[in-house]
XYZ file of C-alpha atoms in Angstrom:
337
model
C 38.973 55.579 37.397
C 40.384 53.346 34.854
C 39.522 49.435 35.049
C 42.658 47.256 33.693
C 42.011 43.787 32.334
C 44.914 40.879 32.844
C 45.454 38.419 30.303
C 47.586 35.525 29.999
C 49.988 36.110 27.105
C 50.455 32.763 25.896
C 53.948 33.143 24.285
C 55.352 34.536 27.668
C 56.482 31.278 29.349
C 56.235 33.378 32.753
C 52.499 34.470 32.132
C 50.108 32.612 34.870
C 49.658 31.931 38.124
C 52.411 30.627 40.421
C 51.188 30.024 43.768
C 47.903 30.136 46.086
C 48.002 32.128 49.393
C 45.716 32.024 52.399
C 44.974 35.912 53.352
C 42.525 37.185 55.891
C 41.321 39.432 53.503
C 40.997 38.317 50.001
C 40.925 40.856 47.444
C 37.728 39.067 45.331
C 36.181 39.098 48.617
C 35.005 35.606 48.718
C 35.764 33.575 51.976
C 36.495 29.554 52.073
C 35.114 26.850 53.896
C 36.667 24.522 56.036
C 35.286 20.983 55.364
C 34.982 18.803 58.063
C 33.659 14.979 58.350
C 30.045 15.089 60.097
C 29.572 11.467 60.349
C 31.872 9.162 61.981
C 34.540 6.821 59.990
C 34.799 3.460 60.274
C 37.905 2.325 61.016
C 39.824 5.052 61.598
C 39.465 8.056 63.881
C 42.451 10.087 61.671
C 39.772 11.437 59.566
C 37.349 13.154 61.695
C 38.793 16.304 60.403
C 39.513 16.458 56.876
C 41.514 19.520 56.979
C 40.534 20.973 53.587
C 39.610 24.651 52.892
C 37.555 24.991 49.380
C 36.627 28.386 47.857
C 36.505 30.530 44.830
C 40.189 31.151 43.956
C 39.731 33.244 40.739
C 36.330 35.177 39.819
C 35.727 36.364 36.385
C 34.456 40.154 35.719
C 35.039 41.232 39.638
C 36.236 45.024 39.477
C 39.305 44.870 42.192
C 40.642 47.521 43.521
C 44.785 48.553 43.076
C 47.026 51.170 43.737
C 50.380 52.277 43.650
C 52.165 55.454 44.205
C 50.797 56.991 41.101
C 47.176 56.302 40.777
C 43.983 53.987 41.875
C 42.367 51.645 39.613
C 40.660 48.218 38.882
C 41.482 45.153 37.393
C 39.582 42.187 36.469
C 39.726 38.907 34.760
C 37.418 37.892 31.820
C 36.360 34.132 32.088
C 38.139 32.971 29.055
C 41.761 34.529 31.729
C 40.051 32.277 34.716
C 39.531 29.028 32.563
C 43.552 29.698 31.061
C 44.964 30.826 34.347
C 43.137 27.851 36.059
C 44.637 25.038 33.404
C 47.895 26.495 33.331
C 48.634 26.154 36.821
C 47.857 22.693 36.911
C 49.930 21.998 33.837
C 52.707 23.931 35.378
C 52.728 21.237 38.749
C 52.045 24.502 40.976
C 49.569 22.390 43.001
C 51.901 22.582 46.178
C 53.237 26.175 45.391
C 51.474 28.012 48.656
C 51.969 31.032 50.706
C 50.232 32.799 54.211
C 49.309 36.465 52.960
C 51.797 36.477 50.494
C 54.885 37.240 52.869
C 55.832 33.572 53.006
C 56.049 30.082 51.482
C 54.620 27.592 53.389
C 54.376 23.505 53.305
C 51.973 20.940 53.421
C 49.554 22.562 51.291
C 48.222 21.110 48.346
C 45.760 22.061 45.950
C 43.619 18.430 45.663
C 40.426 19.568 43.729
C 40.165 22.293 40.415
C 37.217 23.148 38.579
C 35.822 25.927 36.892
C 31.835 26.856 38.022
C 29.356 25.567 34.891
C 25.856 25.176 37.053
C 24.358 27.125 38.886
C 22.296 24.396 40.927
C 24.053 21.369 40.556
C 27.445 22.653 41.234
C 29.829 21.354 44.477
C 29.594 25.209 45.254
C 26.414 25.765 46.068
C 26.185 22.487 47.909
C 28.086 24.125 50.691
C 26.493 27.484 50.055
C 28.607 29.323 48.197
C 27.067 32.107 45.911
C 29.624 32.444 43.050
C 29.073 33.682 39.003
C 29.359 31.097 36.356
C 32.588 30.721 35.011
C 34.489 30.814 38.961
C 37.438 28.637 39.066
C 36.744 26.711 42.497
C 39.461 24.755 44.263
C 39.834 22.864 47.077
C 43.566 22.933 49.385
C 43.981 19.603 51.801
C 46.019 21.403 54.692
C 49.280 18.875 55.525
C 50.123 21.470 57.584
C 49.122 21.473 61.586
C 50.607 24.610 62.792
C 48.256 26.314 59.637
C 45.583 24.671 60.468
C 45.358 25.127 64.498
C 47.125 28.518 64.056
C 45.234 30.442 61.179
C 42.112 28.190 59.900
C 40.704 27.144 63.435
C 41.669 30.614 64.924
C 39.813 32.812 61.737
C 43.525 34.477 60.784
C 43.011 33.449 57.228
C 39.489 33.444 55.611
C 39.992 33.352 51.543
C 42.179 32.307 48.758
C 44.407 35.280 46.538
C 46.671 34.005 43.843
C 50.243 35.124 42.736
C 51.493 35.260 39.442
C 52.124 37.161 36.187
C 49.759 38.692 33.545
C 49.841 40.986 30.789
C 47.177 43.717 31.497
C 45.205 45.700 28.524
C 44.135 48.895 29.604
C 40.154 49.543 29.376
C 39.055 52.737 28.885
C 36.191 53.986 29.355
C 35.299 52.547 32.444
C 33.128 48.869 32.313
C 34.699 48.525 29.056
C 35.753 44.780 28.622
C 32.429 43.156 30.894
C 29.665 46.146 29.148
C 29.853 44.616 25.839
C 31.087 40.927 25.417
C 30.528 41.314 21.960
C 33.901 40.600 19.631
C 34.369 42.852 17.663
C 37.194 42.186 15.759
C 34.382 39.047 14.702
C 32.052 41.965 13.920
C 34.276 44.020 11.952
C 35.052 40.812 10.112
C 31.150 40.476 9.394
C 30.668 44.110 8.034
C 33.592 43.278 5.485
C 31.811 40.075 4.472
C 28.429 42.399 3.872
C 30.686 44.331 1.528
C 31.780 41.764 -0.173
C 28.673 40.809 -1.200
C 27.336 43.690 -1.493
C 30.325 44.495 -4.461
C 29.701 40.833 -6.146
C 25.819 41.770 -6.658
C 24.288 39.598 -4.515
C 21.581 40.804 -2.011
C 21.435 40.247 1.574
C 17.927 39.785 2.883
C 17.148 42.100 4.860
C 14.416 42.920 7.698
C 12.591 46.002 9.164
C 10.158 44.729 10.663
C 10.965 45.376 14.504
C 8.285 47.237 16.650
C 8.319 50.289 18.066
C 9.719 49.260 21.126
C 13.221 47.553 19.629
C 13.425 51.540 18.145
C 12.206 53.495 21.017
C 15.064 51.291 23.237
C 17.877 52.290 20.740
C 17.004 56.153 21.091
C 16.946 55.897 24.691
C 19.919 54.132 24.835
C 21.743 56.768 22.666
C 20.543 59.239 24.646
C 21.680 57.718 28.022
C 25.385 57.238 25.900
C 25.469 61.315 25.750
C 24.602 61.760 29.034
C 27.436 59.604 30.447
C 29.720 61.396 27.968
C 29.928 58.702 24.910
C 31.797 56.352 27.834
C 29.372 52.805 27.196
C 29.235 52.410 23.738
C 32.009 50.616 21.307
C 31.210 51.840 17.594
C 29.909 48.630 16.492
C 27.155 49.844 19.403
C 26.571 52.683 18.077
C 26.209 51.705 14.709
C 23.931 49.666 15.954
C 21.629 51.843 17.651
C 21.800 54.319 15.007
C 19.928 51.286 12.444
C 17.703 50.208 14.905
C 16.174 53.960 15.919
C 16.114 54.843 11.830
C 13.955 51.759 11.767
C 16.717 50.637 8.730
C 16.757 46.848 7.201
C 18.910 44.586 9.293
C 20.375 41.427 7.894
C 19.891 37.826 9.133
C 23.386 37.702 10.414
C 22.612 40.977 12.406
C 19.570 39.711 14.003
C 21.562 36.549 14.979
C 24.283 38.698 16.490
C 21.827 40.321 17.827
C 19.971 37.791 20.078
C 23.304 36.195 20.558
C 24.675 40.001 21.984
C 21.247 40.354 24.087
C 20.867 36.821 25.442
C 24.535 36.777 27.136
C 24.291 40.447 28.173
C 20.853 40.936 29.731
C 22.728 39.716 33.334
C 24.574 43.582 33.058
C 20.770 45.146 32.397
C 18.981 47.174 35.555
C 16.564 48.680 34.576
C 17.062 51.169 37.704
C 20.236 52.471 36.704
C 20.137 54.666 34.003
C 24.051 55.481 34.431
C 25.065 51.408 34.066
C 27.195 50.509 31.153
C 25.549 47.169 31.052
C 21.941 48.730 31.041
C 22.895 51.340 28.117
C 24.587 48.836 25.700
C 21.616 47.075 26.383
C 19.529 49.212 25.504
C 21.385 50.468 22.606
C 21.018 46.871 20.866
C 17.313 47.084 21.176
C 16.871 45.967 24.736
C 14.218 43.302 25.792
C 12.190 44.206 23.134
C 15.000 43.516 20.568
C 15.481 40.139 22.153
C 12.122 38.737 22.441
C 12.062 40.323 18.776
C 15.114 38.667 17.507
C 14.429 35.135 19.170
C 11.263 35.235 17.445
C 12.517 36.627 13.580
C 15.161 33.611 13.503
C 12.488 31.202 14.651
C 10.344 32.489 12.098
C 13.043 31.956 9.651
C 14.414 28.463 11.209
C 17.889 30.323 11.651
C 18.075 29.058 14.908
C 19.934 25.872 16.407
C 17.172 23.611 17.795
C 18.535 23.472 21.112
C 18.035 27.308 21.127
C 14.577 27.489 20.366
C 13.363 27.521 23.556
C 15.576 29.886 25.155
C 14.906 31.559 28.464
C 12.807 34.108 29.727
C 13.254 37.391 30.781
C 15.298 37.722 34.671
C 16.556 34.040 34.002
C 20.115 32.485 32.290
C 20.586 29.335 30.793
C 22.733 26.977 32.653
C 22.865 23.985 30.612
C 20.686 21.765 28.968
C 17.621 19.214 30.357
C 15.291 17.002 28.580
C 11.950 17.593 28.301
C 9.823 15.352 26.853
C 12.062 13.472 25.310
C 13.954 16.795 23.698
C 16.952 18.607 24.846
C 15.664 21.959 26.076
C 17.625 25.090 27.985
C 17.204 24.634 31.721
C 16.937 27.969 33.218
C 17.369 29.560 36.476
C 15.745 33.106 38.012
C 18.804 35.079 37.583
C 19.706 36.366 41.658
């Protein structure tokens, strides 16, 4: 089954999203909230209720499911689509632009509160309880509206947030193409010309081979995995890849800083207990753990990294921003759920 990713064409004025709906089922499967004072107001009793639902309105890199008469697929959203789609509709005044399961407009609902996810502990999300991947654009809708809110909120009718609007889609295939990778590699392509370039003008790259066993031993397993799932979870820049790395051949600096840049981001997609995973088998096919811990270490070794990355996190955790630490800025990392 085929997994489709939307974009936002950005010189298609129609491209983006044109209106929120409340739905009882929302395809990213994410329920709202309905926020409600819990302490009395002084003053006033109109606010006891503050009549506004919040929840994830866009996720990035969540498969969902479509059909239509002549086959079944997926689409998803990369987060670079969430951040655009989220700005644009704000920019386009579609704040008020609502609908109930997507059969009818509907007034007196008003999108009051936008952001897109960036922590994952300090974040208004996960104040309310709300387990959602970084890069989630969040929103909050005051309801205006009494015969929606007594009718469908109180009642349970509606329980989540689906948009409407426009995209441009780019097919992916193989399937997990587009989320197994997240390396660009138009970017890399440009790289490997650059190597050539200076290869032709004489002057030598330095060059490194010094990777153990392990960083090899990963590749080969990885490339093995690849064949068994039929070539599907590798782009060539991958494979290329693997292919140095289980020869044992010289790698450049630049390639061992794409390298820990490729296996810091991606080691969320890595279980180890699935050996069929996309995410596990371009892992493994740049080297794996071993490769990163590998990596981190070579361009320390070198002082080729930025100093805020030199203490970057451990293995089963993601950076989520920065803290200091006696008196230095340091990665502040969180066991990855």
């Amino acid at each position: 089954m085929k997994i489709v990713e939307l974009i936002i064409d950005e010189n298609d004025e129609f491209n983006g999203i044109e209106a929120i709906s409340i739905v009882e089922n929302p395809a990213i499967e994410e329920d709202f909230i309905a926020l409600k004072d819990s302490k009395p107001v002084e003053l006033a009793e109109v606010d006891k209720e503050k009549k506004i639902l919040m929840g994830a309105l866009l996720i990035p890199n969540k498969p969902i499911f479509r059909a239509n008469d002549e086959e079944e697929y997926y689409i998803y959203f990369s987060r670079k689509t969430v951040l655009q789609a989220s700005q644009k509709y704000l920019k386009s005044g579609n704040q008020k632009n609502s609908t109930l399961e997507h059969q009818m407009n509907i007034q007196g609902l008003t999108l009051v509160e936008s952001w897109i996810k960036e922590d994952m502990v300090h974040d208004k999300s996960v104040k309310y309880g709300m387990d959602v991947p970084l890069g989630t654009w969040m929103g909050s809708i005051k309801v205006d509206n009494n015969e929606i809110w007594e009718n469908y909120v109180k009642t349970g009718l509606v329980k989540g947030f689906s948009i409407e609007g426009y995209f441009a889609d780019k097919a992916e295939s193989p399937q997990e193409k587009g989320i197994k990778d997240q390396l660009n590699e138009q970017e890399e392509a440009d790289f490997i010309i650059e190597e050539l370039k200076q290869v032709l003008s004489g002057e030598q790259l330095k060059s490194y081979s010094d990777y153990p066993d392990a960083v090899k031993n990963n590749a080969k397993r990885g490339i093995e995995l690849n064949d068994k799932v039929n070539n599907k979870c590798a782009t060539q820049v991958g494979k290329i890849r693997a292919s140095q790395l289980a020869d044992g051949k010289p790698i450049t600096e630049e390639t061992i800083k794409r390298m820990f840049s490729y296996l810091s981001r991606a080691r969320t997609y890595y279980d180890e207990g699935n050996n069929e995973a996309c995410g596990t088998i371009s892992y493994l096919l740049w080297g794996g753990k071993a490769g990163l811990r590998w990596a981190g270490a070579k361009l320390k070794e070198l002082d080729l990294i930025e100093e805020e990355l030199k203490e970057p996190c451990w293995d089963g955790y993601e950076m989520i921003g920065y803290k200091m630490k006696n008196g230095k800025k340091v990665p502040n990392c969180v066991k990855i759920k």
